[in-house]
mmCIF file of C-alpha atoms and ligand atoms in Angstrom:
data_model
loop_
_atom_site.group_PDB
_atom_site.id
_atom_site.type_symbol
_atom_site.label_atom_id
_atom_site.label_comp_id
_atom_site.label_asym_id
_atom_site.label_seq_id
_atom_site.Cartn_x
_atom_site.Cartn_y
_atom_site.Cartn_z
ATOM 1 C CA MET A 1 -20.931 12.332 -24.424
ATOM 2 C CA ALA A 2 -23.304 9.438 -24.222
ATOM 3 C CA TRP A 3 -22.811 8.813 -20.532
ATOM 4 C CA LYS A 4 -23.936 10.603 -17.402
ATOM 5 C CA THR A 5 -21.513 12.315 -15.051
ATOM 6 C CA LEU A 6 -21.636 13.159 -11.347
ATOM 7 C CA ASP A 7 -23.332 16.421 -12.340
ATOM 8 C CA ASN A 8 -26.402 14.488 -13.499
ATOM 9 C CA MET A 9 -26.851 12.550 -10.243
ATOM 10 C CA ASP A 10 -28.521 13.448 -6.984
ATOM 11 C CA LEU A 11 -25.903 12.221 -4.532
ATOM 12 C CA ASN A 12 -27.141 13.796 -1.313
ATOM 13 C CA GLY A 13 -27.477 11.174 1.431
ATOM 14 C CA LYS A 14 -26.799 8.367 -1.075
ATOM 15 C CA ARG A 15 -24.441 5.436 -0.754
ATOM 16 C CA VAL A 16 -22.232 5.886 -3.813
ATOM 17 C CA LEU A 17 -20.358 2.811 -5.042
ATOM 18 C CA ILE A 18 -17.286 4.081 -6.873
ATOM 19 C CA ARG A 19 -15.251 1.632 -8.980
ATOM 20 C CA VAL A 20 -11.680 2.894 -8.872
ATOM 21 C CA ASP A 21 -8.399 1.441 -10.116
ATOM 22 C CA ILE A 22 -5.881 1.514 -7.287
ATOM 23 C CA ASN A 23 -3.848 -1.352 -8.709
ATOM 24 C CA VAL A 24 -0.702 0.574 -7.773
ATOM 25 C CA PRO A 25 2.891 -0.636 -7.630
ATOM 26 C CA MET A 26 3.989 -1.653 -4.121
ATOM 27 C CA GLU A 27 7.284 -2.695 -2.595
ATOM 28 C CA ASP A 28 7.629 -4.093 0.923
ATOM 29 C CA GLY A 29 4.015 -3.280 1.662
ATOM 30 C CA ARG A 30 4.300 0.383 0.610
ATOM 31 C CA VAL A 31 2.879 2.127 -2.421
ATOM 32 C CA THR A 32 5.762 3.260 -4.656
ATOM 33 C CA ASP A 33 3.767 5.287 -7.207
ATOM 34 C CA THR A 34 0.595 6.995 -6.042
ATOM 35 C CA THR A 35 -0.510 8.360 -9.433
ATOM 36 C CA ARG A 36 -3.642 6.230 -9.691
ATOM 37 C CA ILE A 37 -4.663 7.212 -6.157
ATOM 38 C CA ASP A 38 -3.961 10.891 -6.778
ATOM 39 C CA ARG A 39 -6.156 10.833 -9.851
ATOM 40 C CA ILE A 40 -9.311 9.557 -8.069
ATOM 41 C CA VAL A 41 -9.310 12.417 -5.577
ATOM 42 C CA PRO A 42 -11.617 14.751 -7.588
ATOM 43 C CA THR A 43 -14.357 12.126 -7.780
ATOM 44 C CA VAL A 44 -14.230 11.234 -4.103
ATOM 45 C CA ARG A 45 -14.137 14.907 -3.144
ATOM 46 C CA ASP A 46 -17.085 15.774 -5.381
ATOM 47 C CA VAL A 47 -19.167 12.882 -4.024
ATOM 48 C CA LEU A 48 -18.410 13.976 -0.458
ATOM 49 C CA SER A 49 -19.225 17.599 -1.132
ATOM 50 C CA ALA A 50 -22.539 16.629 -2.708
ATOM 51 C CA GLY A 51 -23.428 14.812 0.524
ATOM 52 C CA GLY A 52 -22.836 11.275 -0.771
ATOM 53 C CA LYS A 53 -21.083 8.431 1.031
ATOM 54 C CA PRO A 54 -18.221 7.156 -1.133
ATOM 55 C CA ILE A 55 -17.762 3.395 -1.019
ATOM 56 C CA LEU A 56 -14.680 2.559 -3.066
ATOM 57 C CA MET A 57 -14.447 -0.789 -4.860
ATOM 58 C CA ALA A 58 -11.334 -2.030 -6.636
ATOM 59 C CA HIS A 59 -9.143 -4.973 -7.557
ATOM 60 C CA TYR A 60 -5.530 -5.599 -6.734
ATOM 61 C CA GLY A 61 -3.298 -7.934 -8.730
ATOM 62 C CA ARG A 62 -4.613 -11.183 -10.126
ATOM 63 C CA PRO A 63 -5.572 -13.411 -7.156
ATOM 64 C CA LYS A 64 -7.837 -15.524 -9.383
ATOM 65 C CA GLY A 65 -10.898 -15.712 -7.141
ATOM 66 C CA LYS A 66 -9.072 -16.606 -3.931
ATOM 67 C CA THR A 67 -8.018 -14.690 -0.854
ATOM 68 C CA VAL A 68 -4.326 -13.880 -1.227
ATOM 69 C CA PRO A 69 -3.261 -11.853 1.825
ATOM 70 C CA GLU A 70 -0.428 -10.033 0.002
ATOM 71 C CA MET A 71 -3.018 -8.758 -2.455
ATOM 72 C CA SER A 72 -5.309 -7.350 0.207
ATOM 73 C CA LEU A 73 -6.340 -3.772 -0.438
ATOM 74 C CA SER A 74 -5.761 -3.147 3.272
ATOM 75 C CA HIS A 75 -2.121 -2.474 2.268
ATOM 76 C CA VAL A 76 -3.256 0.492 0.184
ATOM 77 C CA VAL A 77 -5.345 2.074 2.977
ATOM 78 C CA PRO A 78 -2.523 4.148 4.554
ATOM 79 C CA ALA A 79 -1.608 5.779 1.206
ATOM 80 C CA LEU A 80 -5.269 6.224 0.328
ATOM 81 C CA SER A 81 -6.111 7.875 3.666
ATOM 82 C CA ASP A 82 -3.070 10.077 3.389
ATOM 83 C CA ILE A 83 -3.928 11.299 -0.106
ATOM 84 C CA LEU A 84 -7.646 11.720 0.595
ATOM 85 C CA GLY A 85 -6.775 13.569 3.787
ATOM 86 C CA GLN A 86 -9.015 11.541 6.082
ATOM 87 C CA PRO A 87 -9.206 7.997 7.455
ATOM 88 C CA VAL A 88 -10.659 5.396 5.107
ATOM 89 C CA THR A 89 -12.721 2.596 6.667
ATOM 90 C CA PHE A 90 -11.626 -0.762 5.297
ATOM 91 C CA ILE A 91 -14.404 -3.330 4.876
ATOM 92 C CA ASP A 92 -13.330 -6.928 4.441
ATOM 93 C CA GLY A 93 -16.536 -8.708 5.447
ATOM 94 C CA ASN A 94 -20.076 -8.035 6.675
ATOM 95 C CA TYR A 95 -20.330 -5.511 3.890
ATOM 96 C CA GLY A 96 -23.923 -4.511 4.541
ATOM 97 C CA GLU A 97 -23.682 -3.919 8.289
ATOM 98 C CA LYS A 98 -20.475 -1.926 8.041
ATOM 99 C CA ILE A 99 -21.816 0.250 5.268
ATOM 100 C CA ASP A 100 -24.995 0.991 7.246
ATOM 101 C CA ALA A 101 -22.766 2.174 10.085
ATOM 102 C CA LEU A 102 -20.896 4.657 7.871
ATOM 103 C CA GLY A 103 -21.562 8.278 8.791
ATOM 104 C CA THR A 104 -21.895 11.203 6.406
ATOM 105 C CA GLY A 105 -18.478 12.446 5.352
ATOM 106 C CA GLU A 106 -16.864 9.038 5.816
ATOM 107 C CA ILE A 107 -15.149 7.025 3.083
ATOM 108 C CA ALA A 108 -15.068 3.223 2.849
ATOM 109 C CA LEU A 109 -13.005 0.806 0.785
ATOM 110 C CA LEU A 110 -14.088 -2.776 0.102
ATOM 111 C CA GLU A 111 -11.594 -5.645 0.088
ATOM 112 C CA ASN A 112 -10.082 -6.729 -3.254
ATOM 113 C CA LEU A 113 -13.067 -7.672 -5.397
ATOM 114 C CA ARG A 114 -11.022 -10.311 -7.228
ATOM 115 C CA PHE A 115 -10.873 -12.407 -4.039
ATOM 116 C CA ASN A 116 -14.370 -13.395 -5.160
ATOM 117 C CA PRO A 117 -14.503 -15.534 -8.348
ATOM 118 C CA GLY A 118 -17.702 -13.702 -9.304
ATOM 119 C CA GLU A 119 -15.785 -10.507 -10.070
ATOM 120 C CA GLU A 120 -13.786 -11.678 -13.082
ATOM 121 C CA ALA A 121 -16.629 -13.955 -14.181
ATOM 122 C CA ASN A 122 -18.873 -10.874 -14.501
ATOM 123 C CA ASP A 123 -21.259 -12.922 -12.399
ATOM 124 C CA ALA A 124 -24.811 -11.612 -12.141
ATOM 125 C CA ALA A 125 -25.289 -12.799 -8.542
ATOM 126 C CA PHE A 126 -22.064 -11.163 -7.364
ATOM 127 C CA ALA A 127 -23.022 -7.924 -9.115
ATOM 128 C CA ALA A 128 -26.479 -8.086 -7.508
ATOM 129 C CA ARG A 129 -24.853 -8.466 -4.098
ATOM 130 C CA LEU A 130 -22.646 -5.426 -4.742
ATOM 131 C CA ALA A 131 -25.716 -3.513 -5.919
ATOM 132 C CA THR A 132 -27.366 -3.951 -2.505
ATOM 133 C CA LEU A 133 -24.492 -1.931 -0.983
ATOM 134 C CA GLY A 134 -25.168 1.270 -2.888
ATOM 135 C CA ASP A 135 -27.782 3.568 -4.365
ATOM 136 C CA ILE A 136 -25.649 4.952 -7.192
ATOM 137 C CA TYR A 137 -22.792 3.500 -9.228
ATOM 138 C CA VAL A 138 -19.853 5.572 -10.451
ATOM 139 C CA ASN A 139 -17.133 4.148 -12.690
ATOM 140 C CA ASP A 140 -13.874 6.044 -12.297
ATOM 141 C CA ALA A 141 -11.650 3.169 -13.408
ATOM 142 C CA PHE A 142 -10.903 3.868 -17.077
ATOM 143 C CA SER A 143 -7.749 1.770 -16.741
ATOM 144 C CA ALA A 144 -9.852 -1.304 -15.894
ATOM 145 C CA ALA A 145 -12.623 -0.538 -18.404
ATOM 146 C CA HIS A 146 -11.271 -3.075 -20.919
ATOM 147 C CA ARG A 147 -12.358 -5.814 -18.481
ATOM 148 C CA ALA A 148 -15.957 -7.016 -18.493
ATOM 149 C CA HIS A 149 -16.052 -7.814 -14.791
ATOM 150 C CA ALA A 150 -18.889 -7.647 -12.258
ATOM 151 C CA SER A 151 -17.789 -4.269 -10.876
ATOM 152 C CA THR A 152 -17.087 -2.716 -14.280
ATOM 153 C CA GLU A 153 -19.869 -4.195 -16.391
ATOM 154 C CA ALA A 154 -22.763 -6.092 -14.768
ATOM 155 C CA LEU A 155 -23.101 -3.717 -11.818
ATOM 156 C CA ALA A 156 -23.373 -0.657 -14.070
ATOM 157 C CA LYS A 157 -26.667 -2.025 -15.354
ATOM 158 C CA LEU A 158 -28.174 -2.600 -11.913
ATOM 159 C CA LEU A 159 -27.938 0.892 -10.435
ATOM 160 C CA PRO A 160 -28.238 4.445 -11.757
ATOM 161 C CA ALA A 161 -24.748 4.763 -13.248
ATOM 162 C CA CYS A 162 -22.366 7.517 -14.272
ATOM 163 C CA ALA A 163 -18.741 8.255 -15.108
ATOM 164 C CA GLY A 164 -16.447 9.719 -12.471
ATOM 165 C CA ARG A 165 -14.137 12.693 -13.059
ATOM 166 C CA LEU A 166 -11.095 10.603 -14.000
ATOM 167 C CA MET A 167 -13.129 8.484 -16.410
ATOM 168 C CA GLN A 168 -14.430 11.698 -18.010
ATOM 169 C CA ALA A 169 -10.942 13.183 -18.247
ATOM 170 C CA GLU A 170 -9.450 10.039 -19.787
ATOM 171 C CA LEU A 171 -12.200 9.731 -22.356
ATOM 172 C CA SER A 172 -12.136 13.354 -23.360
ATOM 173 C CA ALA A 173 -8.333 13.342 -23.692
ATOM 174 C CA LEU A 174 -8.479 10.277 -25.920
ATOM 175 C CA GLU A 175 -11.351 11.587 -27.996
ATOM 176 C CA GLY A 176 -9.519 14.880 -28.439
ATOM 177 C CA ALA A 177 -6.427 13.035 -29.623
ATOM 178 C CA LEU A 178 -7.956 10.498 -31.953
ATOM 179 C CA ALA A 179 -11.680 10.966 -32.577
ATOM 180 C CA THR A 180 -11.848 14.738 -33.121
ATOM 181 C CA PRO A 181 -8.209 15.865 -33.224
ATOM 182 C CA LYS A 182 -6.668 19.010 -34.589
ATOM 183 C CA ARG A 183 -4.640 17.755 -37.576
ATOM 184 C CA PRO A 184 -1.985 16.830 -38.518
ATOM 185 C CA VAL A 185 -1.991 13.979 -35.994
ATOM 186 C CA CYS A 186 1.153 12.027 -35.239
ATOM 187 C CA ALA A 187 1.138 8.695 -33.424
ATOM 188 C CA VAL A 188 4.269 7.231 -31.891
ATOM 189 C CA VAL A 189 4.088 3.495 -31.418
ATOM 190 C CA GLY A 190 7.071 1.779 -29.906
ATOM 191 C CA GLY A 191 7.910 -1.197 -27.797
ATOM 192 C CA ALA A 192 9.346 -4.610 -28.316
ATOM 193 C CA LYS A 193 6.929 -6.517 -30.477
ATOM 194 C CA VAL A 194 4.760 -5.868 -33.501
ATOM 195 C CA SER A 195 2.702 -8.935 -32.595
ATOM 196 C CA THR A 196 1.266 -7.209 -29.503
ATOM 197 C CA LYS A 197 0.370 -4.058 -31.458
ATOM 198 C CA LEU A 198 -0.996 -5.304 -34.769
ATOM 199 C CA ASP A 199 -4.541 -4.135 -34.103
ATOM 200 C CA LEU A 200 -3.203 -0.815 -32.956
ATOM 201 C CA LEU A 201 -1.134 -0.199 -36.082
ATOM 202 C CA GLY A 202 -4.006 -1.363 -38.269
ATOM 203 C CA ASN A 203 -6.389 1.132 -36.684
ATOM 204 C CA LEU A 204 -3.949 4.040 -36.544
ATOM 205 C CA VAL A 205 -2.965 4.043 -40.211
ATOM 206 C CA SER A 206 -6.507 5.023 -41.126
ATOM 207 C CA LYS A 207 -6.711 7.722 -38.414
ATOM 208 C CA VAL A 208 -3.407 9.557 -38.220
ATOM 209 C CA ASN A 209 -1.269 11.530 -40.669
ATOM 210 C CA HIS A 210 2.113 10.395 -39.322
ATOM 211 C CA LEU A 211 2.896 7.064 -37.721
ATOM 212 C CA VAL A 212 6.274 6.777 -36.053
ATOM 213 C CA ILE A 213 7.326 3.184 -35.414
ATOM 214 C CA GLY A 214 10.101 2.679 -32.900
ATOM 215 C CA GLY A 215 11.759 0.183 -30.602
ATOM 216 C CA GLY A 216 12.020 -3.507 -31.435
ATOM 217 C CA MET A 217 8.919 -3.166 -33.608
ATOM 218 C CA ALA A 218 10.806 -0.980 -36.056
ATOM 219 C CA ASN A 219 13.293 -3.809 -36.664
ATOM 220 C CA THR A 220 10.487 -6.033 -37.918
ATOM 221 C CA PHE A 221 9.520 -3.334 -40.411
ATOM 222 C CA LEU A 222 13.130 -2.769 -41.520
ATOM 223 C CA ALA A 223 13.615 -6.512 -42.008
ATOM 224 C CA ALA A 224 10.353 -6.717 -43.966
ATOM 225 C CA GLN A 225 11.876 -4.233 -46.407
ATOM 226 C CA GLY A 226 14.875 -6.497 -46.942
ATOM 227 C CA ILE A 227 17.219 -4.797 -44.466
ATOM 228 C CA ASP A 228 19.535 -7.047 -42.450
ATOM 229 C CA VAL A 229 18.967 -6.348 -38.745
ATOM 230 C CA GLY A 230 21.678 -8.688 -37.435
ATOM 231 C CA LYS A 231 20.907 -10.058 -33.981
ATOM 232 C CA SER A 232 18.250 -7.445 -33.239
ATOM 233 C CA LEU A 233 14.954 -8.301 -31.641
ATOM 234 C CA CYS A 234 12.796 -8.938 -34.698
ATOM 235 C CA GLU A 235 9.698 -10.924 -35.599
ATOM 236 C CA HIS A 236 10.780 -12.237 -38.982
ATOM 237 C CA ASP A 237 7.578 -14.270 -39.322
ATOM 238 C CA LEU A 238 5.596 -11.019 -39.403
ATOM 239 C CA ALA A 239 7.272 -9.674 -42.540
ATOM 240 C CA ASP A 240 4.112 -10.084 -44.641
ATOM 241 C CA THR A 241 2.000 -8.422 -41.976
ATOM 242 C CA ALA A 242 4.436 -5.528 -41.754
ATOM 243 C CA ARG A 243 4.330 -5.087 -45.551
ATOM 244 C CA ASP A 244 0.506 -5.127 -45.432
ATOM 245 C CA ILE A 245 0.544 -2.374 -42.831
ATOM 246 C CA LEU A 246 2.927 -0.301 -44.969
ATOM 247 C CA ALA A 247 0.646 -0.747 -47.988
ATOM 248 C CA LYS A 248 -2.464 0.105 -45.985
ATOM 249 C CA ALA A 249 -0.738 3.233 -44.687
ATOM 250 C CA GLU A 250 0.211 4.335 -48.153
ATOM 251 C CA ALA A 251 -3.341 3.868 -49.393
ATOM 252 C CA ALA A 252 -4.642 5.900 -46.448
ATOM 253 C CA ASP A 253 -2.092 8.693 -46.944
ATOM 254 C CA CYS A 254 -0.536 7.987 -43.575
ATOM 255 C CA LYS A 255 3.197 8.584 -43.610
ATOM 256 C CA ILE A 256 5.160 5.896 -41.783
ATOM 257 C CA HIS A 257 8.427 6.944 -40.151
ATOM 258 C CA LEU A 258 11.053 4.280 -39.504
ATOM 259 C CA PRO A 259 14.589 4.836 -38.224
ATOM 260 C CA THR A 260 17.046 6.039 -40.864
ATOM 261 C CA ASP A 261 19.992 5.631 -38.511
ATOM 262 C CA ILE A 262 20.450 3.246 -35.600
ATOM 263 C CA VAL A 263 22.466 2.761 -32.445
ATOM 264 C CA VAL A 264 23.902 -0.766 -32.321
ATOM 265 C CA ALA A 265 25.713 -2.742 -29.628
ATOM 266 C CA ARG A 266 26.963 -6.292 -29.135
ATOM 267 C CA GLU A 267 25.456 -6.720 -25.692
ATOM 268 C CA PHE A 268 22.247 -5.667 -24.008
ATOM 269 C CA LYS A 269 23.595 -3.844 -21.010
ATOM 270 C CA ALA A 270 23.911 -0.320 -19.684
ATOM 271 C CA GLY A 271 26.981 1.449 -21.028
ATOM 272 C CA ALA A 272 27.659 -1.252 -23.665
ATOM 273 C CA ASP A 273 30.052 -0.201 -26.452
ATOM 274 C CA HIS A 274 27.895 1.184 -29.219
ATOM 275 C CA GLU A 275 28.020 2.956 -32.554
ATOM 276 C CA VAL A 276 25.686 4.953 -34.751
ATOM 277 C CA LEU A 277 25.184 3.567 -38.266
ATOM 278 C CA PRO A 278 22.792 3.997 -41.195
ATOM 279 C CA ALA A 279 19.686 1.842 -40.684
ATOM 280 C CA ASP A 280 20.731 -0.586 -43.430
ATOM 281 C CA LYS A 281 24.233 -1.157 -42.036
ATOM 282 C CA CYS A 282 23.596 -3.208 -38.890
ATOM 283 C CA PRO A 283 26.520 -5.665 -38.526
ATOM 284 C CA ALA A 284 25.535 -9.339 -38.478
ATOM 285 C CA ASP A 285 26.728 -9.800 -34.890
ATOM 286 C CA ALA A 286 25.150 -6.604 -33.487
ATOM 287 C CA MET A 287 21.735 -5.546 -32.322
ATOM 288 C CA ILE A 288 19.809 -2.338 -32.762
ATOM 289 C CA LEU A 289 19.067 -0.800 -29.352
ATOM 290 C CA ASP A 290 17.992 2.711 -30.257
ATOM 291 C CA ALA A 291 17.276 5.141 -33.067
ATOM 292 C CA GLY A 292 20.075 7.506 -34.046
ATOM 293 C CA PRO A 293 20.360 11.320 -34.074
ATOM 294 C CA ASP A 294 19.200 11.775 -37.693
ATOM 295 C CA THR A 295 16.034 9.836 -36.929
ATOM 296 C CA VAL A 296 15.466 11.961 -33.843
ATOM 297 C CA ALA A 297 15.950 15.183 -35.810
ATOM 298 C CA ALA A 298 13.413 13.970 -38.375
ATOM 299 C CA LEU A 299 10.941 13.081 -35.605
ATOM 300 C CA GLU A 300 11.363 16.484 -34.038
ATOM 301 C CA ALA A 301 10.427 18.032 -37.363
ATOM 302 C CA VAL A 302 7.354 15.783 -37.622
ATOM 303 C CA PHE A 303 6.285 16.755 -34.089
ATOM 304 C CA ALA A 304 6.799 20.431 -34.901
ATOM 305 C CA ASP A 305 4.587 20.052 -37.959
ATOM 306 C CA SER A 306 1.846 18.204 -36.020
ATOM 307 C CA ASN A 307 -0.894 19.658 -33.877
ATOM 308 C CA THR A 308 -1.740 16.454 -32.006
ATOM 309 C CA LEU A 309 0.482 13.665 -30.733
ATOM 310 C CA ILE A 310 -0.525 10.330 -29.284
ATOM 311 C CA TRP A 311 2.261 8.205 -27.825
ATOM 312 C CA ASN A 312 2.435 4.568 -26.777
ATOM 313 C CA GLY A 313 5.724 2.736 -26.364
ATOM 314 C CA PRO A 314 9.395 3.727 -26.151
ATOM 315 C CA LEU A 315 11.647 4.253 -29.204
ATOM 316 C CA GLY A 316 14.578 2.212 -27.912
ATOM 317 C CA ALA A 317 15.821 0.186 -24.961
ATOM 318 C CA PHE A 318 14.978 3.172 -22.741
ATOM 319 C CA GLU A 319 15.571 1.265 -19.506
ATOM 320 C CA ILE A 320 19.334 1.136 -20.106
ATOM 321 C CA GLN A 321 21.641 4.061 -20.835
ATOM 322 C CA PRO A 322 22.576 5.383 -23.329
ATOM 323 C CA PHE A 323 19.840 3.630 -25.302
ATOM 324 C CA ASN A 324 17.227 5.988 -23.853
ATOM 325 C CA PHE A 325 18.606 8.752 -26.088
ATOM 326 C CA ALA A 326 15.950 8.760 -28.820
ATOM 327 C CA THR A 327 13.039 8.301 -26.417
ATOM 328 C CA ASN A 328 14.269 11.092 -24.161
ATOM 329 C CA ALA A 329 15.051 13.550 -26.940
ATOM 330 C CA ALA A 330 11.713 12.981 -28.678
ATOM 331 C CA ALA A 331 9.837 13.184 -25.380
ATOM 332 C CA ARG A 332 11.492 16.485 -24.506
ATOM 333 C CA LYS A 333 10.663 17.921 -27.910
ATOM 334 C CA ALA A 334 7.012 16.930 -27.458
ATOM 335 C CA ALA A 335 7.037 18.451 -23.978
ATOM 336 C CA ASP A 336 8.525 21.737 -25.270
ATOM 337 C CA LEU A 337 6.003 22.048 -28.080
ATOM 338 C CA THR A 338 3.179 21.300 -25.672
ATOM 339 C CA ARG A 339 4.369 23.861 -23.152
ATOM 340 C CA ARG A 340 4.471 26.463 -25.893
ATOM 341 C CA GLY A 341 0.889 25.668 -26.811
ATOM 342 C CA ASP A 342 1.867 24.232 -30.204
ATOM 343 C CA LEU A 343 0.922 20.610 -29.577
ATOM 344 C CA VAL A 344 -1.740 18.558 -27.812
ATOM 345 C CA SER A 345 0.110 15.514 -26.465
ATOM 346 C CA VAL A 346 -1.464 12.425 -24.944
ATOM 347 C CA ALA A 347 0.431 9.380 -23.715
ATOM 348 C CA GLY A 348 -0.427 6.127 -22.006
ATOM 349 C CA GLY A 349 0.914 2.710 -21.074
ATOM 350 C CA GLY A 350 3.096 1.725 -18.131
ATOM 351 C CA ASP A 351 6.429 1.683 -20.024
ATOM 352 C CA THR A 352 5.583 4.842 -21.871
ATOM 353 C CA VAL A 353 4.828 6.809 -18.747
ATOM 354 C CA ALA A 354 7.995 5.472 -17.074
ATOM 355 C CA ALA A 355 9.992 6.545 -20.145
ATOM 356 C CA LEU A 356 8.412 10.016 -20.200
ATOM 357 C CA ASN A 357 9.040 10.411 -16.484
ATOM 358 C CA GLY A 358 12.664 9.344 -17.035
ATOM 359 C CA ALA A 359 12.960 12.079 -19.666
ATOM 360 C CA ASP A 360 11.401 14.642 -17.301
ATOM 361 C CA ALA A 361 8.774 15.256 -19.963
ATOM 362 C CA ALA A 362 5.571 13.815 -18.518
ATOM 363 C CA ALA A 363 4.594 16.907 -16.537
ATOM 364 C CA ASP A 364 4.406 18.995 -19.708
ATOM 365 C CA PHE A 365 2.271 16.565 -21.675
ATOM 366 C CA THR A 366 -1.333 17.618 -22.148
ATOM 367 C CA TYR A 367 -2.577 14.353 -20.698
ATOM 368 C CA ILE A 368 -0.999 11.245 -19.260
ATOM 369 C CA SER A 369 -3.386 8.349 -19.056
ATOM 370 C CA THR A 370 -3.425 6.124 -15.977
ATOM 371 C CA ALA A 371 -4.230 3.193 -18.253
ATOM 372 C CA GLY A 372 -2.093 0.552 -19.909
ATOM 373 C CA GLY A 373 -4.176 -2.155 -21.551
ATOM 374 C CA ALA A 374 -7.313 -0.004 -21.668
ATOM 375 C CA PHE A 375 -5.429 2.846 -23.373
ATOM 376 C CA LEU A 376 -4.176 0.430 -26.001
ATOM 377 C CA GLU A 377 -7.591 -1.128 -26.604
ATOM 378 C CA TRP A 378 -9.190 2.287 -26.917
ATOM 379 C CA MET A 379 -6.546 3.290 -29.477
ATOM 380 C CA GLU A 380 -7.168 0.030 -31.298
ATOM 381 C CA GLY A 381 -10.731 1.234 -31.824
ATOM 382 C CA LYS A 382 -12.225 -1.425 -29.562
ATOM 383 C CA THR A 383 -15.293 -0.928 -27.420
ATOM 384 C CA LEU A 384 -14.366 -0.975 -23.754
ATOM 385 C CA PRO A 385 -17.026 -2.936 -21.823
ATOM 386 C CA GLY A 386 -16.718 -0.658 -18.798
ATOM 387 C CA VAL A 387 -17.394 2.404 -20.947
ATOM 388 C CA ALA A 388 -20.130 0.774 -23.016
ATOM 389 C CA ALA A 389 -21.958 -0.240 -19.821
ATOM 390 C CA LEU A 390 -22.254 3.432 -18.848
ATOM 391 C CA GLU A 391 -23.940 4.365 -22.099
ATOM 392 C CA GLY A 392 -27.597 4.408 -21.248
HETATM 393 C C1 3PG B 1 -3.950 -2.473 -14.855
HETATM 394 O O1 3PG B 1 -3.165 -2.368 -13.916
HETATM 395 O O2 3PG B 1 -3.591 -2.463 -16.040
HETATM 396 C C2 3PG B 1 -5.407 -2.525 -14.539
HETATM 397 O O3 3PG B 1 -5.611 -2.351 -13.185
HETATM 398 C C3 3PG B 1 -6.021 -3.802 -15.040
HETATM 399 O O4 3PG B 1 -5.469 -4.908 -14.394
HETATM 400 P P1 3PG B 1 -5.536 -6.346 -15.077
HETATM 401 O O5 3PG B 1 -4.657 -6.276 -16.292
HETATM 402 O O6 3PG B 1 -5.036 -7.306 -14.034
HETATM 403 O O7 3PG B 1 -6.970 -6.594 -15.444
HETATM 404 MG MG1 MG B 2 -2.425 -4.796 -17.196
#
């Protein structure tokens, strides 16, 4: 790897600025999913055990350069302290003084960096001010690495910099799945719209052996092949684009898998009356809400034949029953194969992880990324500014 890790740094007695992503879901002032906090523990622990003073820096929400009290990171401190197993000192002003007062073994957290307009502007002066607070910079926020912000980009160039444990784990999981995978590789790309995943599909067809297209996106591809999709979610204006992707896939020897049977309903609601039909038999007044059992059986066979699986996006309207059928069945198959040692499976994206959790499959996956947008951009083949800045 082209970047340094904590193992390459002398941390003893140093103030270590660690960029983390603790942009966690909250309800009524409480953290409802601690995954992102859980996953930064190894870095903080390793910095502490090497004698460094961890000073955590992060953003919360999108306050757009202003102080928005509901977006204060102070709300995350109780969960953070709990998970790290010791009190975390919250620093909302007088950065320098408070950091000087920190003792060895203590952990600090700075207030939401995005309260300062300099953060999102990748402002050199703001980065320089942050740089005065530390001796070493660690980026452990893979999920924010697609942003070129002061704490992810400019700051990395001002201090000796390295990747934290979570950053390392995310990058090696993704490289293992897409850069140097054990073939055949299967990618599952689902979700509502092709328009949000064009770059992704374009990149994947030249990298993977099987590309499974699911969810609303599949309807656009079916329609592009002249199939009537009734009232289904569909981007008819992207028919040409969809045909281009199919042609590019064929030229690259990437097999595209679309639904061969569908689950249709007249209304988008849990428990709606539904029926299973061949993919080209969607009634004019119905919408496709899931893939059918034949499609699932075919996917299971593709997974069984693959050695690596990368998954982003659900296969149907997984948030309402019974239209989570295809997503759940496919997820469980991937989980089984992984548990048996027959598949390396990597998944990312907020909806995807929620869907895999709903299917009770996430725990068996080889790796679940904490990233949404950054996972997607990495899979699109884009350079992530936060990663590039670590490459010395
Ligand atoms: C996320 O939650 O996806 C990351 O923390 C990045 O947040 P952003 O999309 O507001 O930059
Ligand atoms: Mg986001």
